[in-house]
Every structure is written in C-alpha cells, then in structure tokens.
Coordinates of C-alpha atoms in Angstrom, one line a residue:
Chain F
M1 CA 166.7 -92.9 -51.0
S2 CA 164.0 -92.4 -53.2
I3 CA 160.8 -92.0 -52.2
K4 CA 158.2 -94.8 -53.5
N5 CA 156.2 -96.4 -51.0
V6 CA 154.5 -93.7 -48.5
T7 CA 152.4 -94.2 -45.5
I8 CA 149.2 -91.4 -44.2
A9 CA 147.9 -91.9 -41.0
G10 CA 144.9 -90.8 -40.2
A11 CA 142.4 -90.1 -43.4
G12 CA 141.0 -87.5 -42.6
T13 CA 139.8 -84.1 -44.3
L14 CA 143.8 -83.5 -45.8
G15 CA 144.9 -86.9 -45.1
S16 CA 142.6 -88.5 -47.2
Q17 CA 143.5 -86.5 -50.4
I18 CA 147.2 -86.3 -49.5
A19 CA 146.4 -90.2 -49.6
Y20 CA 144.7 -90.4 -52.5
Q21 CA 146.6 -87.1 -55.1
S22 CA 150.0 -89.6 -54.3
A23 CA 148.3 -92.5 -55.2
L24 CA 147.1 -90.8 -58.5
C25 CA 150.6 -90.1 -59.3
G26 CA 152.0 -93.7 -58.6
Y27 CA 153.0 -94.0 -55.4
Q28 CA 152.9 -97.1 -53.4
V29 CA 150.1 -95.8 -51.2
R30 CA 149.0 -97.6 -47.3
I31 CA 146.5 -95.6 -45.1
W32 CA 146.8 -96.4 -41.4
N33 CA 143.9 -94.8 -39.8
P34 CA 141.7 -96.4 -36.2
H35 CA 138.8 -96.8 -38.9
P36 CA 139.4 -98.1 -42.1
E37 CA 136.1 -98.2 -42.9
R38 CA 136.3 -94.0 -42.3
A39 CA 138.9 -93.5 -44.5
E40 CA 137.5 -96.4 -47.4
K41 CA 134.5 -93.7 -47.9
R42 CA 136.5 -90.6 -47.4
I43 CA 138.5 -91.9 -50.7
A44 CA 135.6 -92.7 -52.4
A45 CA 134.5 -89.8 -51.9
L46 CA 137.0 -88.2 -53.9
R47 CA 136.2 -89.1 -57.2
P48 CA 133.0 -87.1 -58.0
F49 CA 136.1 -83.8 -56.9
Y50 CA 138.9 -85.0 -59.5
K51 CA 136.0 -86.2 -62.5
H52 CA 135.0 -82.2 -62.4
D53 CA 138.1 -80.5 -61.1
L54 CA 140.9 -82.5 -63.1
K55 CA 138.1 -84.3 -66.0
L56 CA 139.0 -87.3 -65.2
T57 CA 137.3 -90.7 -66.0
D58 CA 135.9 -93.1 -64.1
E59 CA 139.4 -95.4 -65.0
Q60 CA 141.4 -93.2 -64.6
F61 CA 140.1 -92.5 -60.7
D62 CA 140.2 -96.4 -60.9
A63 CA 143.7 -96.6 -61.9
G64 CA 144.7 -94.1 -59.0
L65 CA 143.3 -96.4 -56.5
K66 CA 144.7 -99.7 -57.2
N67 CA 147.9 -97.5 -56.3
I68 CA 146.6 -97.7 -52.8
V69 CA 147.8 -101.1 -51.1
S70 CA 146.4 -101.4 -48.0
I71 CA 143.6 -99.6 -45.3
T72 CA 143.9 -100.3 -42.0
N73 CA 144.4 -99.5 -38.6
D74 CA 147.2 -102.0 -38.6
W75 CA 150.8 -100.7 -37.9
E76 CA 152.9 -103.1 -38.7
T77 CA 151.6 -103.2 -42.9
S78 CA 150.8 -99.7 -42.7
F79 CA 154.4 -98.7 -41.6
K80 CA 157.0 -101.8 -42.0
D81 CA 157.7 -100.7 -45.8
A82 CA 157.1 -96.6 -46.3
D83 CA 160.0 -94.5 -47.1
L84 CA 158.1 -91.6 -45.7
V85 CA 155.4 -91.4 -43.4
I86 CA 152.9 -88.6 -43.6
E87 CA 151.1 -87.6 -40.4
A88 CA 148.0 -86.0 -41.1
V89 CA 146.2 -87.5 -37.5
P90 CA 143.4 -85.0 -35.4
E91 CA 145.5 -81.6 -34.4
N92 CA 145.5 -82.9 -30.1
L93 CA 149.0 -82.6 -28.5
D94 CA 147.6 -85.9 -26.9
M95 CA 147.0 -88.0 -29.9
K96 CA 150.2 -86.7 -31.1
K97 CA 152.2 -88.0 -28.9
D98 CA 150.1 -91.7 -28.0
F99 CA 150.5 -91.7 -32.3
Y100 CA 154.3 -90.4 -32.3
A101 CA 155.7 -93.2 -29.8
Q102 CA 153.9 -96.0 -31.7
L103 CA 155.3 -94.7 -34.7
C104 CA 158.7 -94.8 -34.1
S105 CA 158.6 -98.3 -32.1
V106 CA 157.5 -100.2 -35.6
L107 CA 158.7 -97.5 -38.5
P108 CA 162.2 -98.6 -39.8
K109 CA 165.3 -96.4 -38.6
E110 CA 165.8 -95.1 -42.3
A111 CA 162.1 -93.4 -43.1
I112 CA 161.7 -89.7 -42.9
I113 CA 158.2 -88.4 -41.1
A114 CA 156.3 -85.3 -42.1
S115 CA 154.2 -83.7 -40.5
N116 CA 150.9 -81.9 -41.7
S117 CA 150.1 -79.9 -39.1
S118 CA 148.7 -76.6 -39.4
T119 CA 149.0 -76.1 -35.8
Y120 CA 152.1 -76.7 -34.4
V121 CA 155.8 -76.0 -35.5
P122 CA 158.4 -78.8 -36.2
S123 CA 160.6 -78.0 -32.5
Q124 CA 156.8 -77.9 -30.8
L125 CA 156.4 -81.8 -32.7
V126 CA 160.1 -82.7 -33.2
Q127 CA 161.0 -84.0 -29.2
L128 CA 158.2 -86.4 -30.0
V129 CA 160.6 -88.7 -32.6
D130 CA 163.3 -90.4 -32.6
R131 CA 164.7 -89.2 -35.7
P132 CA 165.0 -86.0 -35.3
E133 CA 167.5 -85.2 -38.8
K134 CA 164.3 -87.2 -40.9
F135 CA 162.0 -85.1 -39.3
L136 CA 159.8 -82.1 -41.2
H137 CA 156.7 -80.7 -41.5
L138 CA 155.0 -80.5 -44.7
H139 CA 152.0 -78.7 -44.9
F140 CA 149.2 -78.8 -47.6
A141 CA 146.0 -77.5 -48.7
N142 CA 142.0 -78.2 -48.8
H143 CA 141.6 -79.3 -52.2
I144 CA 145.2 -80.1 -52.7
W145 CA 144.5 -81.3 -56.5
V146 CA 143.5 -77.7 -57.1
F147 CA 145.3 -75.4 -54.6
N148 CA 148.7 -77.4 -54.7
T149 CA 150.7 -75.7 -52.5
A150 CA 152.7 -77.7 -49.7
E151 CA 155.1 -75.8 -47.2
I152 CA 157.6 -77.7 -46.1
V153 CA 159.5 -76.8 -43.3
G154 CA 162.6 -78.6 -41.1
N155 CA 163.7 -78.5 -37.4
A156 CA 167.2 -77.2 -36.7
K157 CA 168.6 -81.0 -36.9
T158 CA 166.7 -81.8 -39.8
D159 CA 168.9 -83.8 -42.7
P160 CA 169.0 -81.4 -45.2
A161 CA 168.8 -83.9 -48.3
V162 CA 166.3 -85.0 -46.5
I163 CA 164.2 -81.7 -47.2
Q164 CA 165.7 -82.6 -50.8
E165 CA 163.8 -85.6 -51.0
V166 CA 161.0 -84.3 -49.9
V167 CA 160.8 -81.3 -52.3
A168 CA 161.3 -84.3 -54.9
F169 CA 158.2 -86.0 -53.5
A170 CA 156.1 -83.5 -53.5
K171 CA 156.5 -82.4 -57.2
G172 CA 155.9 -86.1 -57.7
I173 CA 152.4 -85.2 -56.5
K174 CA 152.1 -82.4 -58.7
M175 CA 152.3 -79.5 -55.5
L176 CA 154.5 -76.4 -55.8
P177 CA 157.1 -77.4 -52.9
I178 CA 157.7 -74.2 -50.5
V179 CA 160.4 -74.2 -48.5
L180 CA 160.9 -72.0 -45.5
K181 CA 163.6 -71.6 -44.1
K182 CA 162.5 -70.6 -40.4
E183 CA 159.2 -72.4 -38.5
Q184 CA 157.1 -70.1 -38.3
H185 CA 153.4 -70.8 -37.1
G186 CA 151.0 -70.1 -40.2
Y187 CA 153.6 -70.7 -42.5
I188 CA 153.4 -68.3 -45.0
M189 CA 150.3 -68.5 -46.7
N190 CA 148.1 -68.8 -43.3
A191 CA 150.6 -66.2 -42.0
L192 CA 149.6 -63.4 -44.3
S193 CA 146.1 -64.5 -44.8
V194 CA 144.8 -63.9 -41.1
P195 CA 145.9 -59.9 -41.2
F196 CA 144.1 -59.7 -44.7
L197 CA 140.8 -61.8 -44.1
N198 CA 140.5 -59.2 -40.4
A199 CA 141.5 -56.6 -41.7
A200 CA 138.4 -57.6 -44.6
L201 CA 135.9 -58.3 -41.1
G202 CA 137.3 -55.3 -39.6
L203 CA 135.5 -53.4 -42.5
W204 CA 132.2 -55.5 -42.2
G205 CA 132.2 -55.1 -38.7
K206 CA 132.3 -51.4 -39.0
G207 CA 130.0 -51.2 -41.7
V208 CA 132.3 -49.5 -44.1
A209 CA 130.8 -51.3 -46.9
D210 CA 128.8 -55.7 -47.5
P211 CA 130.9 -58.1 -48.0
I212 CA 129.7 -58.0 -51.6
T213 CA 131.5 -54.0 -52.1
I214 CA 134.1 -55.4 -50.3
D215 CA 134.8 -58.2 -52.6
K216 CA 135.3 -56.9 -55.5
D217 CA 136.7 -53.7 -54.7
W218 CA 140.1 -56.7 -53.9
M219 CA 139.5 -58.2 -56.3
N220 CA 139.1 -55.2 -59.7
S221 CA 142.3 -53.8 -57.5
T222 CA 144.8 -56.8 -57.7
G223 CA 143.2 -58.6 -60.3
S224 CA 143.0 -62.1 -57.8
P225 CA 140.2 -64.5 -58.4
M226 CA 138.5 -64.5 -55.4
G227 CA 138.2 -61.5 -52.5
P228 CA 138.5 -62.2 -48.7
F229 CA 134.4 -63.1 -48.4
M230 CA 134.6 -65.5 -51.3
S231 CA 138.0 -66.9 -48.9
M232 CA 136.2 -67.2 -45.7
D233 CA 133.1 -69.3 -47.4
V234 CA 135.9 -71.6 -49.1
I235 CA 137.9 -72.2 -45.6
G236 CA 134.3 -72.4 -44.1
L237 CA 132.8 -70.0 -40.9
R238 CA 133.2 -72.3 -38.3
T239 CA 137.3 -72.0 -38.8
V240 CA 137.3 -68.4 -40.2
W241 CA 135.5 -68.1 -36.7
A242 CA 137.7 -70.1 -34.1
I243 CA 140.7 -68.6 -35.6
F244 CA 139.0 -64.5 -35.8
S245 CA 137.5 -65.4 -31.6
S246 CA 140.8 -66.6 -30.5
H247 CA 142.0 -63.2 -31.1
A248 CA 139.2 -60.7 -30.1
D249 CA 139.9 -58.0 -27.5
T250 CA 138.3 -55.3 -28.0
P251 CA 134.8 -54.5 -28.0
E252 CA 134.8 -54.2 -31.7
Q253 CA 136.3 -57.6 -31.8
K254 CA 134.3 -59.5 -30.1
A255 CA 131.5 -57.9 -31.9
I256 CA 132.4 -59.0 -35.2
A257 CA 132.9 -63.1 -33.8
D258 CA 129.0 -62.8 -32.4
K259 CA 128.1 -61.7 -35.7
L260 CA 130.0 -64.5 -37.0
K261 CA 128.5 -67.1 -35.0
A262 CA 125.4 -65.5 -35.5
M263 CA 125.5 -67.2 -39.2
I264 CA 127.0 -69.8 -37.9
D265 CA 124.3 -70.7 -36.2
A266 CA 121.9 -70.7 -38.5
G267 CA 123.1 -72.7 -40.8
H268 CA 125.1 -70.5 -43.3
Y269 CA 128.7 -71.2 -42.9
G270 CA 130.2 -71.2 -46.0
V271 CA 130.1 -73.0 -49.3
E272 CA 129.5 -76.4 -47.1
A273 CA 126.5 -75.3 -45.6
G274 CA 125.0 -74.1 -49.4
E275 CA 125.1 -70.6 -47.7
G276 CA 127.3 -68.2 -46.4
F277 CA 128.6 -64.4 -47.5
Y278 CA 127.1 -65.9 -50.9
T279 CA 124.3 -68.5 -51.9
Y280 CA 125.8 -71.5 -53.6
P281 CA 125.8 -73.6 -56.1
H282 CA 125.2 -69.7 -58.5
P283 CA 127.4 -67.4 -56.0
A284 CA 126.5 -63.7 -57.3
Y285 CA 130.2 -63.1 -58.4
E286 CA 129.5 -67.1 -60.8
D287 CA 127.7 -63.5 -63.0
P288 CA 130.2 -62.4 -65.3
N289 CA 128.9 -58.5 -64.9
F290 CA 129.6 -59.2 -61.3
L291 CA 132.4 -56.7 -61.6
K292 CA 131.3 -53.9 -63.9
E293 CA 129.3 -52.4 -61.8
Chain R
M1 CA 122.1 -32.7 -63.2
S2 CA 123.9 -34.7 -65.6
I3 CA 128.0 -34.5 -65.6
K4 CA 129.9 -33.2 -68.6
N5 CA 132.2 -30.5 -68.1
V6 CA 135.4 -31.7 -65.4
T7 CA 137.7 -29.9 -64.0
I8 CA 140.5 -31.8 -62.8
A9 CA 142.8 -29.2 -59.9
G10 CA 145.8 -30.4 -59.4
A11 CA 147.8 -32.1 -62.4
G12 CA 150.3 -34.6 -60.1
T13 CA 150.7 -38.4 -60.8
L14 CA 146.4 -39.0 -60.4
G15 CA 145.3 -35.8 -61.4
S16 CA 147.1 -36.0 -65.0
Q17 CA 145.1 -39.8 -65.0
I18 CA 142.6 -38.8 -64.2
A19 CA 142.0 -35.5 -66.5
Y20 CA 142.8 -37.5 -69.0
Q21 CA 140.8 -40.5 -69.0
S22 CA 137.7 -38.7 -68.6
A23 CA 138.7 -36.5 -71.7
L24 CA 139.4 -39.8 -73.5
C25 CA 135.5 -40.7 -72.4
G26 CA 134.7 -37.1 -73.6
Y27 CA 133.8 -35.9 -71.4
Q28 CA 135.0 -32.1 -71.9
V29 CA 137.7 -31.4 -69.2
R30 CA 139.5 -28.4 -67.8
I31 CA 142.8 -28.7 -66.1
W32 CA 143.6 -26.2 -63.3
N33 CA 147.7 -26.6 -62.0
P34 CA 149.9 -23.7 -60.8
H35 CA 152.6 -25.0 -63.8
P36 CA 150.4 -24.9 -66.9
E37 CA 153.4 -26.2 -68.6
R38 CA 154.4 -28.9 -66.4
A39 CA 150.4 -30.5 -66.4
E40 CA 150.9 -30.6 -69.7
K41 CA 153.7 -32.7 -70.0
R42 CA 152.5 -35.0 -67.4
I43 CA 148.9 -35.6 -70.2
A44 CA 151.7 -35.9 -72.7
A45 CA 154.1 -38.2 -71.2
L46 CA 151.2 -40.6 -70.7
R47 CA 150.7 -41.4 -74.6
P48 CA 153.2 -44.7 -74.4
F49 CA 151.1 -45.9 -71.2
Y50 CA 148.0 -45.4 -73.0
K51 CA 149.3 -46.9 -76.2
H52 CA 151.0 -50.3 -75.0
D53 CA 148.5 -51.0 -72.3
L54 CA 145.5 -49.9 -74.1
K55 CA 146.4 -50.2 -77.8
L56 CA 145.4 -46.6 -78.6
T57 CA 147.0 -45.7 -81.9
D58 CA 148.2 -42.1 -81.4
E59 CA 145.2 -40.5 -83.9
Q60 CA 143.3 -42.4 -80.6
F61 CA 145.0 -40.9 -78.2
D62 CA 144.7 -37.5 -80.1
A63 CA 141.3 -37.6 -80.0
G64 CA 141.1 -37.5 -76.5
L65 CA 143.5 -34.7 -76.1
K66 CA 140.8 -32.6 -78.0
N67 CA 138.2 -32.8 -75.2
I68 CA 141.1 -30.8 -72.8
V69 CA 139.7 -27.2 -73.3
S70 CA 142.0 -26.0 -71.0
I71 CA 145.4 -26.2 -68.6
T72 CA 145.7 -23.7 -67.1
N73 CA 146.4 -22.0 -63.1
D74 CA 143.6 -19.0 -63.8
W75 CA 140.1 -20.0 -61.2
E76 CA 137.4 -18.3 -63.8
T77 CA 138.6 -20.0 -67.1
S78 CA 139.1 -23.7 -64.9
F79 CA 135.9 -23.7 -62.9
K80 CA 133.1 -21.2 -64.0
D81 CA 132.3 -24.1 -65.8
A82 CA 132.3 -27.1 -64.1
D83 CA 129.6 -29.0 -63.1
L84 CA 132.5 -31.6 -60.8
V85 CA 135.7 -30.6 -60.0
I86 CA 138.0 -33.2 -58.7
E87 CA 140.3 -32.1 -56.5
A88 CA 144.1 -33.7 -56.8
V89 CA 146.6 -31.0 -54.8
P90 CA 149.2 -32.4 -52.6
E91 CA 148.2 -34.2 -49.6
N92 CA 148.7 -31.4 -47.1
L93 CA 146.3 -29.2 -44.8
D94 CA 147.5 -26.0 -46.0
M95 CA 146.9 -26.3 -49.7
K96 CA 143.6 -28.0 -49.2
K97 CA 142.8 -25.4 -46.9
D98 CA 143.4 -22.3 -49.3
F99 CA 142.8 -24.4 -52.6
Y100 CA 139.2 -24.7 -51.2
A101 CA 139.0 -21.5 -50.0
Q102 CA 139.6 -19.7 -53.3
L103 CA 137.8 -22.8 -55.1
C104 CA 134.6 -22.0 -53.4
S105 CA 134.9 -18.7 -54.3
V106 CA 134.2 -18.5 -57.7
L107 CA 132.5 -21.8 -58.7
P108 CA 129.2 -22.1 -59.5
K109 CA 126.8 -23.2 -55.9
E110 CA 125.6 -26.0 -58.1
A111 CA 128.9 -27.6 -59.2
I112 CA 129.8 -31.1 -57.2
I113 CA 133.4 -31.2 -55.3
A114 CA 135.3 -34.7 -55.3
S115 CA 138.5 -35.1 -53.7
N116 CA 140.8 -37.5 -54.4
S117 CA 142.8 -37.7 -51.3
S118 CA 144.2 -40.9 -50.0
T119 CA 145.9 -39.6 -46.4
Y120 CA 142.2 -37.4 -45.5
V121 CA 139.1 -38.7 -45.2
P122 CA 135.7 -37.5 -45.6
S123 CA 135.2 -35.5 -42.3
Q124 CA 138.5 -33.7 -42.0
L125 CA 138.2 -32.0 -45.4
V126 CA 134.6 -31.4 -45.3
Q127 CA 134.8 -28.3 -43.1
L128 CA 137.1 -26.8 -46.2
V129 CA 133.8 -26.5 -48.3
D130 CA 130.9 -24.1 -48.5
R131 CA 128.3 -26.8 -49.5
P132 CA 128.8 -30.5 -47.5
E133 CA 125.8 -32.0 -49.1
K134 CA 127.5 -31.8 -52.7
F135 CA 131.1 -33.0 -51.0
L136 CA 132.3 -36.2 -51.2
H137 CA 135.1 -38.6 -52.0
L138 CA 136.8 -39.6 -55.4
H139 CA 139.5 -42.2 -54.9
F140 CA 141.4 -43.2 -57.9
A141 CA 144.4 -45.9 -57.9
N142 CA 147.8 -45.2 -59.8
H143 CA 147.7 -46.3 -63.8
I144 CA 144.0 -45.8 -64.0
W145 CA 143.4 -47.0 -67.2
V146 CA 144.3 -50.2 -66.0
F147 CA 143.7 -50.1 -62.1
N148 CA 140.0 -49.1 -62.5
T149 CA 138.8 -49.3 -58.8
A150 CA 137.0 -45.9 -57.9
E151 CA 136.3 -45.5 -54.0
I152 CA 133.6 -43.2 -53.5
V153 CA 132.8 -42.0 -50.0
G154 CA 130.1 -39.3 -48.6
N155 CA 130.6 -37.0 -44.9
A156 CA 127.6 -36.8 -43.4
K157 CA 125.3 -34.6 -45.2
T158 CA 126.4 -35.7 -49.2
D159 CA 123.1 -35.8 -50.6
P160 CA 122.3 -39.5 -52.0
A161 CA 121.7 -38.1 -55.0
V162 CA 125.1 -36.8 -55.5
I163 CA 127.0 -40.3 -54.3
Q164 CA 124.4 -41.4 -57.6
E165 CA 125.7 -38.5 -59.8
V166 CA 129.5 -39.5 -59.2
V167 CA 129.0 -42.7 -59.6
A168 CA 127.4 -43.4 -63.2
F169 CA 130.4 -40.4 -64.0
A170 CA 133.2 -42.9 -62.5
K171 CA 131.2 -45.4 -64.7
G172 CA 131.6 -43.3 -67.3
I173 CA 135.4 -42.9 -67.2
K174 CA 135.4 -47.3 -67.1
M175 CA 136.2 -46.9 -63.9
L176 CA 134.5 -50.0 -61.4
P177 CA 132.8 -47.5 -59.0
I178 CA 133.2 -48.6 -54.9
V179 CA 130.5 -47.1 -52.7
L180 CA 131.7 -47.2 -49.0
K181 CA 128.8 -46.3 -46.3
K182 CA 131.4 -45.3 -43.8
E183 CA 134.3 -43.1 -44.0
Q184 CA 137.6 -45.6 -43.1
H185 CA 141.4 -44.1 -43.3
G186 CA 142.7 -46.6 -46.4
Y187 CA 138.9 -46.5 -48.0
I188 CA 139.0 -50.3 -48.7
M189 CA 141.7 -51.7 -51.1
N190 CA 144.2 -49.8 -48.6
A191 CA 142.6 -50.6 -45.4
L192 CA 143.3 -54.5 -46.9
S193 CA 146.5 -54.2 -48.2
V194 CA 148.3 -52.4 -45.3
P195 CA 148.3 -54.9 -43.3
F196 CA 148.6 -57.9 -45.8
L197 CA 151.9 -56.0 -47.3
N198 CA 152.7 -56.1 -43.2
A199 CA 152.4 -59.4 -42.9
A200 CA 154.5 -61.0 -45.9
L201 CA 157.4 -57.6 -44.6
G202 CA 157.1 -59.7 -41.1
L203 CA 158.1 -63.1 -42.6
W204 CA 160.9 -61.3 -45.3
G205 CA 162.1 -59.4 -41.9
K206 CA 162.1 -62.6 -40.0
G207 CA 164.0 -64.9 -42.5
V208 CA 160.7 -67.2 -42.7
A209 CA 161.1 -66.9 -46.2
D210 CA 162.5 -64.4 -49.3
P211 CA 160.4 -62.7 -51.2
I212 CA 160.7 -64.3 -54.5
T213 CA 159.3 -67.3 -52.5
I214 CA 156.2 -65.6 -50.3
D215 CA 154.7 -64.2 -53.4
K216 CA 154.8 -68.2 -55.1
D217 CA 153.6 -69.0 -52.4
W218 CA 150.7 -66.1 -52.1
M219 CA 150.5 -66.2 -56.0
N220 CA 149.7 -70.5 -56.1
S221 CA 147.5 -70.5 -53.4
T222 CA 145.2 -68.0 -54.1
G223 CA 145.6 -68.3 -57.4
S224 CA 146.6 -64.0 -57.6
P225 CA 148.0 -62.6 -60.3
M226 CA 150.9 -60.9 -57.8
G227 CA 152.8 -62.0 -54.9
P228 CA 153.3 -59.4 -51.7
F229 CA 156.2 -58.5 -52.6
M230 CA 155.7 -57.4 -56.3
S231 CA 152.8 -55.3 -55.3
M232 CA 155.2 -53.3 -53.0
D233 CA 157.7 -53.0 -56.6
V234 CA 154.9 -51.6 -58.0
I235 CA 153.9 -48.7 -55.4
G236 CA 157.9 -48.0 -54.9
L237 CA 159.8 -48.9 -51.6
R238 CA 159.5 -45.6 -50.7
T239 CA 155.9 -45.1 -50.3
V240 CA 155.6 -48.3 -48.7
W241 CA 158.6 -47.4 -46.2
A242 CA 157.0 -44.2 -45.3
I243 CA 153.7 -46.1 -44.6
F244 CA 155.6 -48.7 -42.8
S245 CA 158.3 -47.0 -40.8
S246 CA 155.3 -44.5 -39.7
H247 CA 154.2 -47.6 -37.7
A248 CA 157.4 -49.3 -36.6
D249 CA 157.2 -49.5 -32.7
T250 CA 159.0 -52.8 -32.0
P251 CA 162.7 -53.5 -32.1
E252 CA 162.0 -56.0 -35.6
Q253 CA 159.6 -52.8 -36.5
K254 CA 163.1 -50.9 -36.7
A255 CA 164.9 -53.8 -38.6
I256 CA 162.1 -54.3 -41.0
A257 CA 161.8 -50.6 -42.3
D258 CA 165.8 -50.0 -41.7
K259 CA 165.8 -52.8 -44.6
L260 CA 163.7 -51.3 -47.0
K261 CA 166.1 -47.9 -46.2
A262 CA 169.3 -50.1 -47.2
M263 CA 167.4 -50.5 -50.8
I264 CA 166.4 -47.3 -51.2
D265 CA 169.2 -45.3 -50.0
A266 CA 170.8 -48.1 -52.8
G267 CA 168.5 -47.0 -56.0
H268 CA 166.9 -50.2 -55.8
Y269 CA 163.1 -48.6 -54.4
G270 CA 161.1 -50.7 -57.1
V271 CA 159.9 -51.0 -60.7
E272 CA 160.2 -47.6 -61.5
A273 CA 164.4 -47.5 -60.3
G274 CA 164.4 -50.5 -62.3
E275 CA 165.5 -52.3 -59.3
G276 CA 163.7 -53.5 -56.2
F277 CA 162.3 -56.8 -54.7
Y278 CA 162.9 -58.2 -58.8
T279 CA 165.1 -56.5 -61.4
Y280 CA 163.0 -55.1 -64.5
P281 CA 162.4 -54.3 -66.9
H282 CA 162.3 -58.7 -67.1
P283 CA 161.8 -59.9 -63.4
A284 CA 161.6 -63.5 -62.7
Y285 CA 158.2 -63.9 -62.6
E286 CA 157.7 -63.0 -66.0
D287 CA 159.1 -66.5 -66.7
P288 CA 156.2 -69.5 -67.6
N289 CA 158.1 -71.3 -65.6
F290 CA 157.5 -69.5 -62.0
L291 CA 155.2 -70.9 -60.9
K292 CA 156.5 -74.8 -61.6
E293 CA 159.1 -75.4 -59.2

C-alpha cells in the first residue's frame, strides 16, 4: 500500500499545520473536526506564515488548499477513504478514548492510525485501537514547515512495514523522519530539551546571570542559532511553566515557577504575546552585534 | 591601569592556547612553566590549527610568536612585570596552593590574578591569594581561537573595575566576555551542557535510539551545528566518562558509565583517537545529506 489519502483528526495548532503541509505536498487531505468552521479559520491563518517563511505565492498557497477534499465533523466522509489517519485531538485521555472508539467503527481495516500525542506514549494509547500492528506515533513540532522533525515510534506490535510506510509519508511531506527504537516520554527532542531548559531556568533563578547573558554564552559556545531563553519565548512561557511547575519540588524550583508565573500574569508569555524574555517583533538577538559585545 | 603584560602560569592544553592567542593579539606574553621545553613544544604545536582554522600564514603565526617575551620556570622573570597573571596550573588544590603562595611573594601588588580553573569556584581559591579585590576567574573553552567564549566571575570582594579591565582584555584577545553575577560550578556553559549531555546518554543507554539518530533530531529540531554525541566526541569520552561516572548512582547510570568505559578501553575515546561515536577524519555528519535522510 502506498499512502495517498490522509485524514487529520483534530485541527488545532498542529493538526491544521499537518493537514495543510500534507495537502501542499500533494496528498489528498480530509480534515475531521467537531467545529469545521474553526478548522477552516486555522487553515486560512497559515497563509502569511507560508508566504513569509517559505516564500510561497498566493497561487502556490491556493494550490495546496485544493488538495483539501473536505473539512467536516462527519465521520463517514472523513474516514471511509483514508489510508492514514493522523490523530491530533486534545491531550485528554477520555477524549482520545471516545475518538478512537468511534474512529475504529468507521475506518477501513487496512488504514494506518498515527497519533501526534506529545503527552502519551504508544503503550498508553494502543489499547484504544483495534489494530495494534497498524498503530504508531508520529510526532511533529510546532511550525512544521520550518521545524520539520517527525519523530516516529511504534508500540510492541507495530508492523515494521507500517513504520516504513509512515517514514515514506513523512519524507513525502518534507519532514526528516526520526525513528525511535523504544517509546520515550518526550520522544528525543523534548527528552533532551526539558533538562537543558531546566538548567537554564536554574541559572536564572539563582541569579548567576540574566537570560540574555546565558543565551549568548550557549550560542557563542556551541554555534546554535538560539539560546535556551529564546527557545522558551518561542515555545511560550505558559507551556514552559506548566512543564516546569509540575516537577518543581524544592523551594528554589518553586521560586522559579513563581517568577515564570509572574511573567505570564503580566502578559509577558513569549513571542506570541510580543514580550517574554525578549521584546518582539525586534528582539535584541536580531542585532548583528548581539554576539560581539 | 591598562593591561599590556600578561603572564600565563602553566602551559598545558589551555594555558598554551591562552598564551599564544594573547601574543597574536599584541599583548606582551610571558609563560611560566616548570618545564619550559614542554611549553615551547605546546606553543609550536598550535601552528597547524591556526593555519587551518584561522587561515594564518606562517609569517602571521611567527609574528605572534615574537610577542612571547619569555618561556621559563623562573619566577622573577615571569612575574615581576606582569599586569595580569592567568593561572592555568593543574586542577589540584595542593598544587594551586603552592603556586599562589610563591606567586604572591614575587608579583607586584597592583597586578590582577585570574584563574582559568574549571573545577574550583572563586570562593575556593580566593583564600590562596593576598589580593581578593584583584582576584577573579577567567574561564576559557578548548580551542579558544574558535570557541571564543570567556566566562568571567569575581569573588565577593572583587573590585568591579578589575572585572571591567579583564572584560577589556578578553575583548582584546577576541573573546566574547560573559560576566557571571554569582559563582557557579561549571560556569554557564558546562552548567547547561552537563544535564543536556546526560539526557542524551540516558536515551542511548535505554536504547531509545542510536547516537546518530539522537544527534540528527537535535540538529534538525534546533538548527544547531552539532548534536550531543558529536560534542562528546570533541570533548573526549575520557572527560565525559569522568564527569558522568562521578554522578552515576542508579544501575541504569552505572550501565551507561560502563558502556562509555568500554569504548574508552577499546581506544574509541573521541575525535582525538580517530574514533568515538563517529569515525574520523571523515565523520558521517560531514555528508551533505546527513540531515536529509
């Protein structure tokens, strides 16, 4: 089997990106969303990003839209012709349970199911599907047209041929497929970046240096285009706070969580807010002399 | 006071680099080393690196050498005219104690003393000198002509004007000065990279993915020019093992330490050995398609 028809279930931030990227790359895309009008808005909102980041013309962006066959909350329309379903519904186990039960009742037996879950690992979701050998995780990063890593990991029963079909699909939508041999909370990228960002927050919390100084040190020492606090602004401080505060056990860590919370409460929660550790749209690090003084 | 005469005490790996870089940038450099002939060899051994990495001609390299006034184990010659002493003697507290006692007996009262120690923080060394207000740490990274971050931190009594003089000196030898407000084990760079590299070793140890896959994920997801295992090959696995094994408490961590030890015992301890996680001189990541498949 070769994947041609892809249905994205759930058109939130990532679902809408996966849907449009797949359509742009020539796949026939169906979008299932409880509120189709919201899904349409999210897809339309991607236009300026693709124009700015990938230099797409309006005509090129529109050509991608033509490969979106349907946007609906109808199960039959959305799933009956799917070769691959990418599940991007909210990270709530009850919602996932309901979704997968209904999905399996309408989805052709030979279709592959891939979850984009960040929070759950395959062994937690596989019990919700009727085809463990055709179930795996396919995990994307926000702004997939730029940050094009796709982390892929099966459950204990996933057919290796299914992994390979999803690898081919990931390449087909211009991702770099990264196949994990074993499931891992946070996959690879978040498993590396969480302790790294925690260490940066620790230095800030202790008053060793301010965020800009820490970023400069890391960037100059490693050649990375971003320091940890620039990354946190991009991720959004509400997400950073949610992850950090869930493991903040010591008084020092609680104090850091509070510092983050104060920034969020002041409306300074990152790039999206126009302010975080830096001020946007023209953050200090855009200055060509940023690493020279 | 403006710094013109710099004495580097200890011409090991970093000491010799600091000495030559300072000389190349026009400072009058004296090198104190118990074995002057070893110091001379180390300085001479820098020629191919400066020629390759900075495209220096032999004439340009030789011009730098002319600013090295003396290489000797004589205390008077080495220190009597120094404006700044950079201490790069072995990381052994007894050796540092002996060195600082002798140094303070010959060094002019107005001279600044900077330690390049990676292991000790200023509050541990300040008691060894007779001038806390003129004592601070100035920490370099290996291959300083490329990795030009200079981390600077004082002790509780360091005169802010002295910090500023050392910042100016760091700029004078083409470093990016990074001033810490508080002392910190590992300064900033190692405080960030140790937990990051530990997380990468953890994924490798658990069998989540092989080193190349982990590196590709990090590089593609962050735009960094190096993944964690490439960095470890550069640092050298003997150093990585020494740091990691000193904190390996759980059976999983001990197993990782053993895996590293086995590589070291097989002679595969990094770039320097021609083999580590990658094989040199033409590692897989030099392939232009490394991040495309």
